[in-house]
Amino acid sequence: MSEHRIAMVGTPCEIMAASKLQHYTDSPIDVKLGLFCMENFSYKYFVNLLKEYDLKMDDIEKFQIDKGYVFLLLKNKETVKIPLSVAKRIIRKNCNICVELTSETSDISIGSIGSDDGWSTLIIRTEKGEQIVNGAIEQKFIEAKDLTDSQFKLLNKIAESKISKNLDEIEKREFLARPVLYQRDKSDDSIIEDLSDSKFSDLKSNVIDVGACVLCGACEYVCPDNLITIDDTKPIMKGECPQDCHACFAVCPRTFIPEDLRNDNSKAIGDFIKVLSVKSIKHSQGQDGSIVTTLLDYLLTNDIVTDAIIVDKKDELAWKPYAKMTSDIDEVVKSGGTKYSVCPVFKPLKDIKEGAE
C-alpha cells in the first residue's frame, strides 16, 4: 500500500478512527482534513421527517443549518425551515456522546463557526498541515486572515457547550448502561492489555449494541479475514474472529483512545498551531467557502497525495451519501457540500487492501 498517499475528509469521529488506523496499522492515509461537526442525522429518519412536511429528499437542492433551523432550499427555489428542536429527534444516538467539535486529531480542521459569511475557520494542527496551508496560500488556492478575538471566543464557546452537554449525556449513559469506553482515562500499557482480550464480541457489546457506533467502517476495513460487513445500519460479523486478532476493537473511535490522541476536555478545540479565517480563490461550489474542495485540489495538483477519499451523493437515491476514492479534481468539485448523514467512509480503503493481496 506504500504507493498510495491518501487525503481523507471526515467528521471528528471518522478522523479519530483514521488516527487510530495510523497508530495501530500501516495506514495509507497521509493527510487528514477534519470537519467541524455538532451532530449528524439518520438518513432513514430524515426521510420520514420530510414526509411530515410533504417533502422528499429528491425535492431538495441544498441543506444549511444555521441559527437554530435546518434550512432546505428546494429545487423549485422555495425555502423550508425546520426547527432544530424538531430535527433533534433524527440525530444519530452516537452523536450525543461526542465531545469533539473540531476534529482535533486532524492535520487541518475546517468549519464555518466564527468566520464571516463566505469564509471558513481553519485550524492548523500539525507541521504537515501548516506546510499544506502555506503552500495553498502561496499558490493562490486560498487567501487567509487572522480570526478576530471575538470570533475565536465564539468558536471556543460553542465547542465548550458541546463538551458540557455531551459529558452530561455520557454520565447518564454510564449510570444506566456500560461505560463509554473512549472517555476512559487509561495508560497506553493498560489499553494494550485490554486489547489483548478484546474481539468483535466485545466491540458489539460495548459499542454497537449500546448505540455508540459511528458507522465509519474502520472495523470492516481492518478485519484481516473480511468477516465484518457494514452498510446502512451497523457492523455485522459472519464467522469467528481469528486467533489473537483484536484489530476491529483497536481502531474503533469509540473504544479506548491512546494517550497521544486523547483530549482531556480542558481544551475546547484541542491542540493547534494557528487558527485562521480563509476563503477559496479557485472554487465556489461547496460548503463553508469551498475550502475542503480547494485544499484537495491543491493536494492532488501538487502530487502531495495520490488520491482523496470523498463523500458523494448516489444518483439513484437522492442525498444518500457514499464514500469513494478519486484522483479526479472534477469529481472532488462535484462532491462538494455537506450531506448531513453518514456512510462507511473507509470502504474505499478495503478495495486497496484486497487489490494488494
XYZ file of C-alpha atoms in Angstrom:
357
model
C 0.000 0.000 0.000
C 3.036 2.274 0.096
C 2.299 3.681 -3.354
C -0.904 5.256 -2.016
C -0.832 8.610 -0.223
C -4.433 9.359 0.560
C -6.140 12.524 1.781
C -9.239 11.889 3.826
C -12.102 14.214 4.749
C -14.130 13.327 7.818
C -16.079 14.288 10.895
C -14.408 14.175 14.339
C -15.278 10.522 14.948
C -14.130 9.491 11.458
C -10.886 11.422 11.877
C -10.307 9.698 15.223
C -10.773 6.337 13.505
C -8.252 7.392 10.847
C -5.835 8.470 13.584
C -6.206 5.114 15.314
C -5.608 3.350 11.988
C -2.373 5.324 11.682
C -1.492 4.476 15.287
C -2.114 0.726 15.098
C -1.681 -0.218 11.410
C 0.263 0.563 8.248
C -2.341 3.031 7.022
C -2.333 4.606 3.533
C -3.994 7.739 4.934
C -1.446 10.539 4.746
C -3.441 13.771 5.188
C -6.494 14.221 7.411
C -8.874 17.110 6.744
C -11.311 17.255 9.644
C -14.711 18.924 9.650
C -16.425 20.835 12.433
C -19.460 18.794 13.439
C -22.202 19.209 16.027
C -24.124 16.077 15.006
C -25.303 14.029 12.030
C -28.745 12.790 11.048
C -30.024 9.315 10.321
C -30.809 9.173 6.602
C -33.790 6.880 7.174
C -35.256 9.076 9.910
C -34.597 12.192 7.822
C -36.684 10.709 5.001
C -39.505 10.062 7.469
C -39.280 13.578 8.915
C -39.578 15.134 5.463
C -42.844 13.252 4.925
C -44.330 15.370 7.719
C -43.611 18.404 5.526
C -44.897 16.687 2.349
C -41.345 16.608 1.007
C -38.975 14.030 -0.423
C -35.179 14.027 -0.465
C -35.326 14.476 -4.220
C -37.075 17.845 -3.742
C -34.031 19.333 -2.017
C -31.321 21.297 -3.816
C -29.245 22.247 -0.767
C -29.131 21.897 3.040
C -27.983 24.535 5.506
C -28.035 24.507 9.315
C -27.989 27.977 10.846
C -29.470 29.972 13.723
C -31.483 27.094 15.193
C -33.022 25.830 11.952
C -32.415 23.301 9.197
C -32.929 25.290 6.005
C -33.971 23.308 2.939
C -33.509 25.078 -0.393
C -35.841 23.263 -2.742
C -35.359 22.710 -6.456
C -38.441 24.887 -7.074
C -36.487 27.730 -5.343
C -38.691 27.721 -2.245
C -37.091 27.526 1.209
C -38.427 25.373 4.028
C -37.062 25.690 7.552
C -37.342 23.018 10.209
C -36.596 23.974 13.825
C -33.557 22.166 15.188
C -35.689 21.304 18.205
C -37.759 19.170 15.811
C -34.797 17.857 13.842
C -33.065 16.742 17.070
C -35.121 13.566 17.094
C -33.409 12.285 13.946
C -29.864 12.804 15.292
C -27.863 9.574 15.460
C -27.548 8.334 19.045
C -23.748 8.165 18.973
C -23.552 11.920 18.324
C -24.891 12.596 21.813
C -21.722 11.209 23.418
C -19.253 13.027 21.166
C -17.242 15.721 22.959
C -15.303 16.900 19.893
C -16.490 19.759 17.727
C -13.409 20.430 15.603
C -11.748 17.103 14.610
C -8.833 17.523 16.989
C -6.598 14.735 15.616
C -6.669 16.007 12.031
C -3.859 17.837 10.241
C -6.235 20.659 9.349
C -9.732 21.328 10.700
C -12.322 23.277 8.712
C -15.745 24.709 9.544
C -17.910 27.814 9.353
C -18.136 28.678 13.061
C -16.505 32.015 13.841
C -15.809 33.272 10.331
C -17.736 35.771 8.236
C -20.158 34.589 5.533
C -18.241 33.151 2.586
C -15.191 32.426 4.741
C -14.202 29.316 6.697
C -12.476 28.891 10.007
C -9.335 26.790 9.576
C -7.317 25.245 12.405
C -3.747 24.151 11.625
C -2.797 21.302 13.971
C 0.377 19.688 12.606
C 3.545 20.720 10.789
C 2.258 18.860 7.748
C -0.972 20.851 7.936
C 0.971 24.106 8.210
C 3.030 23.263 5.107
C -0.155 22.489 3.165
C -1.892 25.719 4.156
C 1.196 27.848 3.463
C 1.589 26.218 0.053
C -2.078 26.739 -0.802
C -1.750 30.430 0.110
C 1.481 30.877 -1.876
C -0.029 29.252 -4.966
C -3.183 31.364 -4.596
C -5.569 28.484 -3.970
C -6.796 30.249 -0.812
C -6.466 33.598 0.930
C -6.208 33.921 4.704
C -6.578 36.415 7.519
C -6.433 36.183 11.285
C -9.518 35.186 13.213
C -10.528 38.071 15.489
C -10.574 37.632 19.257
C -14.372 37.732 19.334
C -14.609 35.125 16.550
C -12.142 32.856 18.370
C -14.116 33.227 21.618
C -17.321 32.265 19.783
C -15.673 29.119 18.408
C -14.440 28.155 21.873
C -17.819 28.899 23.444
C -19.664 26.602 21.048
C -17.048 23.871 21.445
C -17.279 24.137 25.247
C -21.067 23.952 25.018
C -20.901 20.689 23.068
C -18.418 19.219 25.543
C -20.534 20.167 28.555
C -23.831 18.962 27.095
C -22.499 15.638 25.899
C -20.476 14.940 29.050
C -23.819 15.142 30.848
C -25.224 12.587 28.396
C -22.195 10.351 28.923
C -22.766 10.481 32.678
C -26.414 9.466 32.197
C -25.484 6.575 29.913
C -22.820 5.306 32.262
C -25.310 5.346 35.124
C -27.805 3.264 33.121
C -25.570 1.097 30.943
C -21.972 0.272 30.090
C -19.087 2.747 30.330
C -18.382 4.998 27.347
C -15.013 3.451 26.546
C -13.438 6.231 24.518
C -13.683 8.562 27.521
C -11.756 6.207 29.812
C -8.570 7.727 31.259
C -6.229 4.781 30.694
C -2.497 4.436 30.144
C -1.249 3.005 26.863
C 0.031 -0.090 28.692
C -3.403 -0.650 30.193
C -5.034 -0.186 26.789
C -2.722 -2.747 25.185
C -3.522 -5.183 27.973
C -7.263 -4.750 27.432
C -6.885 -5.038 23.657
C -5.236 -8.433 24.070
C -8.542 -9.796 25.424
C -10.911 -7.932 23.097
C -12.629 -9.276 19.987
C -15.615 -8.341 17.835
C -17.976 -9.652 20.525
C -16.554 -7.003 22.889
C -16.962 -4.323 20.217
C -20.564 -5.429 19.744
C -21.477 -5.351 23.438
C -19.553 -2.184 24.382
C -20.100 -0.034 21.292
C -22.579 -1.349 18.727
C -25.364 -2.614 20.988
C -25.331 0.497 23.217
C -25.757 2.988 20.366
C -22.172 4.252 20.228
C -21.203 3.016 16.730
C -20.400 5.900 14.369
C -20.834 3.790 11.192
C -17.345 4.729 9.947
C -16.409 1.277 8.663
C -12.927 1.130 10.191
C -13.700 -2.280 11.690
C -14.766 -3.642 8.300
C -11.624 -2.332 6.633
C -9.166 -3.650 9.190
C -10.609 -7.174 9.608
C -7.917 -9.487 8.147
C -10.380 -12.211 7.119
C -13.151 -9.965 5.724
C -15.643 -11.227 8.293
C -17.192 -7.845 9.111
C -19.655 -6.044 6.857
C -21.207 -2.624 7.396
C -23.773 -0.878 5.241
C -26.558 1.394 6.477
C -27.160 0.149 9.985
C -24.369 -1.439 11.992
C -21.376 -3.768 11.653
C -22.181 -7.462 11.431
C -19.755 -10.360 11.716
C -20.169 -13.669 9.931
C -17.767 -16.254 11.277
C -15.298 -16.421 14.149
C -12.576 -13.889 14.996
C -9.083 -15.071 14.052
C -6.953 -16.179 16.969
C -5.220 -13.257 18.687
C -6.805 -10.641 16.399
C -8.057 -7.507 18.124
C -7.897 -5.129 15.160
C -11.556 -4.114 14.985
C -11.688 -3.232 18.679
C -8.402 -1.328 18.487
C -9.299 1.024 15.617
C -12.891 1.815 16.561
C -13.149 5.513 17.516
C -15.464 4.637 20.401
C -13.082 2.252 22.173
C -10.053 3.250 24.273
C -8.073 6.214 22.897
C -4.238 6.151 23.025
C -2.695 8.832 25.215
C -1.212 10.869 22.343
C -4.632 11.135 20.657
C -6.695 11.844 23.751
C -8.230 15.192 24.663
C -8.833 15.676 28.390
C -11.763 18.024 27.577
C -9.997 21.018 29.161
C -9.074 22.370 25.707
C -12.273 23.182 23.876
C -10.796 22.914 20.372
C -7.779 20.746 21.209
C -4.134 21.500 20.456
C -3.298 23.677 17.456
C -0.563 25.721 15.824
C -2.666 28.502 14.332
C -6.307 29.444 13.683
C -7.185 31.392 10.525
C -10.159 32.618 8.566
C -9.776 31.517 4.942
C -11.516 31.865 1.606
C -11.149 29.943 -1.628
C -9.747 31.766 -4.649
C -10.297 28.835 -7.024
C -13.694 27.297 -6.174
C -17.172 28.454 -5.197
C -19.180 25.206 -5.266
C -19.375 23.604 -1.850
C -19.999 24.259 1.818
C -18.315 26.824 4.072
C -16.393 28.681 1.393
C -15.368 25.533 -0.547
C -12.149 25.218 1.457
C -12.205 21.413 1.634
C -12.621 21.200 -2.141
C -9.836 23.738 -2.664
C -7.370 22.033 -0.334
C -7.994 18.676 -2.018
C -7.410 20.383 -5.377
C -4.100 21.762 -4.077
C -3.021 18.374 -2.685
C -3.829 16.489 -5.901
C -2.485 19.161 -8.257
C 0.864 19.191 -6.443
C 1.028 15.396 -6.127
C 1.217 15.679 -2.350
C -1.374 12.907 -2.287
C -2.235 10.356 -4.943
C -5.935 10.083 -4.093
C -8.665 11.556 -1.947
C -11.490 9.825 -0.083
C -14.607 11.924 -0.595
C -18.306 11.520 0.141
C -20.639 11.926 -2.813
C -24.387 11.502 -3.303
C -25.909 8.497 -5.040
C -27.561 9.359 -8.350
C -30.353 6.838 -7.880
C -31.135 7.766 -4.260
C -31.294 11.498 -3.526
C -28.825 12.758 -0.901
C -27.811 9.233 0.059
C -24.073 9.533 0.844
C -21.423 7.048 -0.189
C -17.640 7.142 0.034
C -15.337 6.806 -2.933
C -11.692 7.371 -3.725
C -10.636 9.558 -6.620
C -7.725 11.488 -8.086
C -10.050 13.422 -10.413
C -10.415 17.050 -9.329
C -13.709 17.350 -11.233
C -15.138 14.547 -9.082
C -13.884 16.311 -5.963
C -15.640 19.521 -7.044
C -18.858 17.642 -7.856
C -18.945 16.062 -4.393
C -18.606 19.381 -2.555
C -21.109 20.197 0.169
C -22.306 18.636 3.397
C -24.655 15.623 3.234
C -25.726 15.735 6.921
C -25.826 11.957 7.219
C -23.055 9.400 7.434
C -21.729 6.429 5.495
C -18.871 3.931 5.975
C -16.121 6.299 4.883
C -13.335 3.683 4.939
C -14.943 1.354 2.363
C -12.680 2.579 -0.485
C -9.613 1.503 1.516
C -10.907 -2.048 1.511
C -10.589 -2.157 -2.282
C -6.934 -1.111 -1.978
C -6.249 -3.800 0.594
C -7.931 -6.502 -1.456
C -6.058 -5.394 -4.579
C -2.752 -5.717 -2.769
C -3.451 -9.270 -1.617
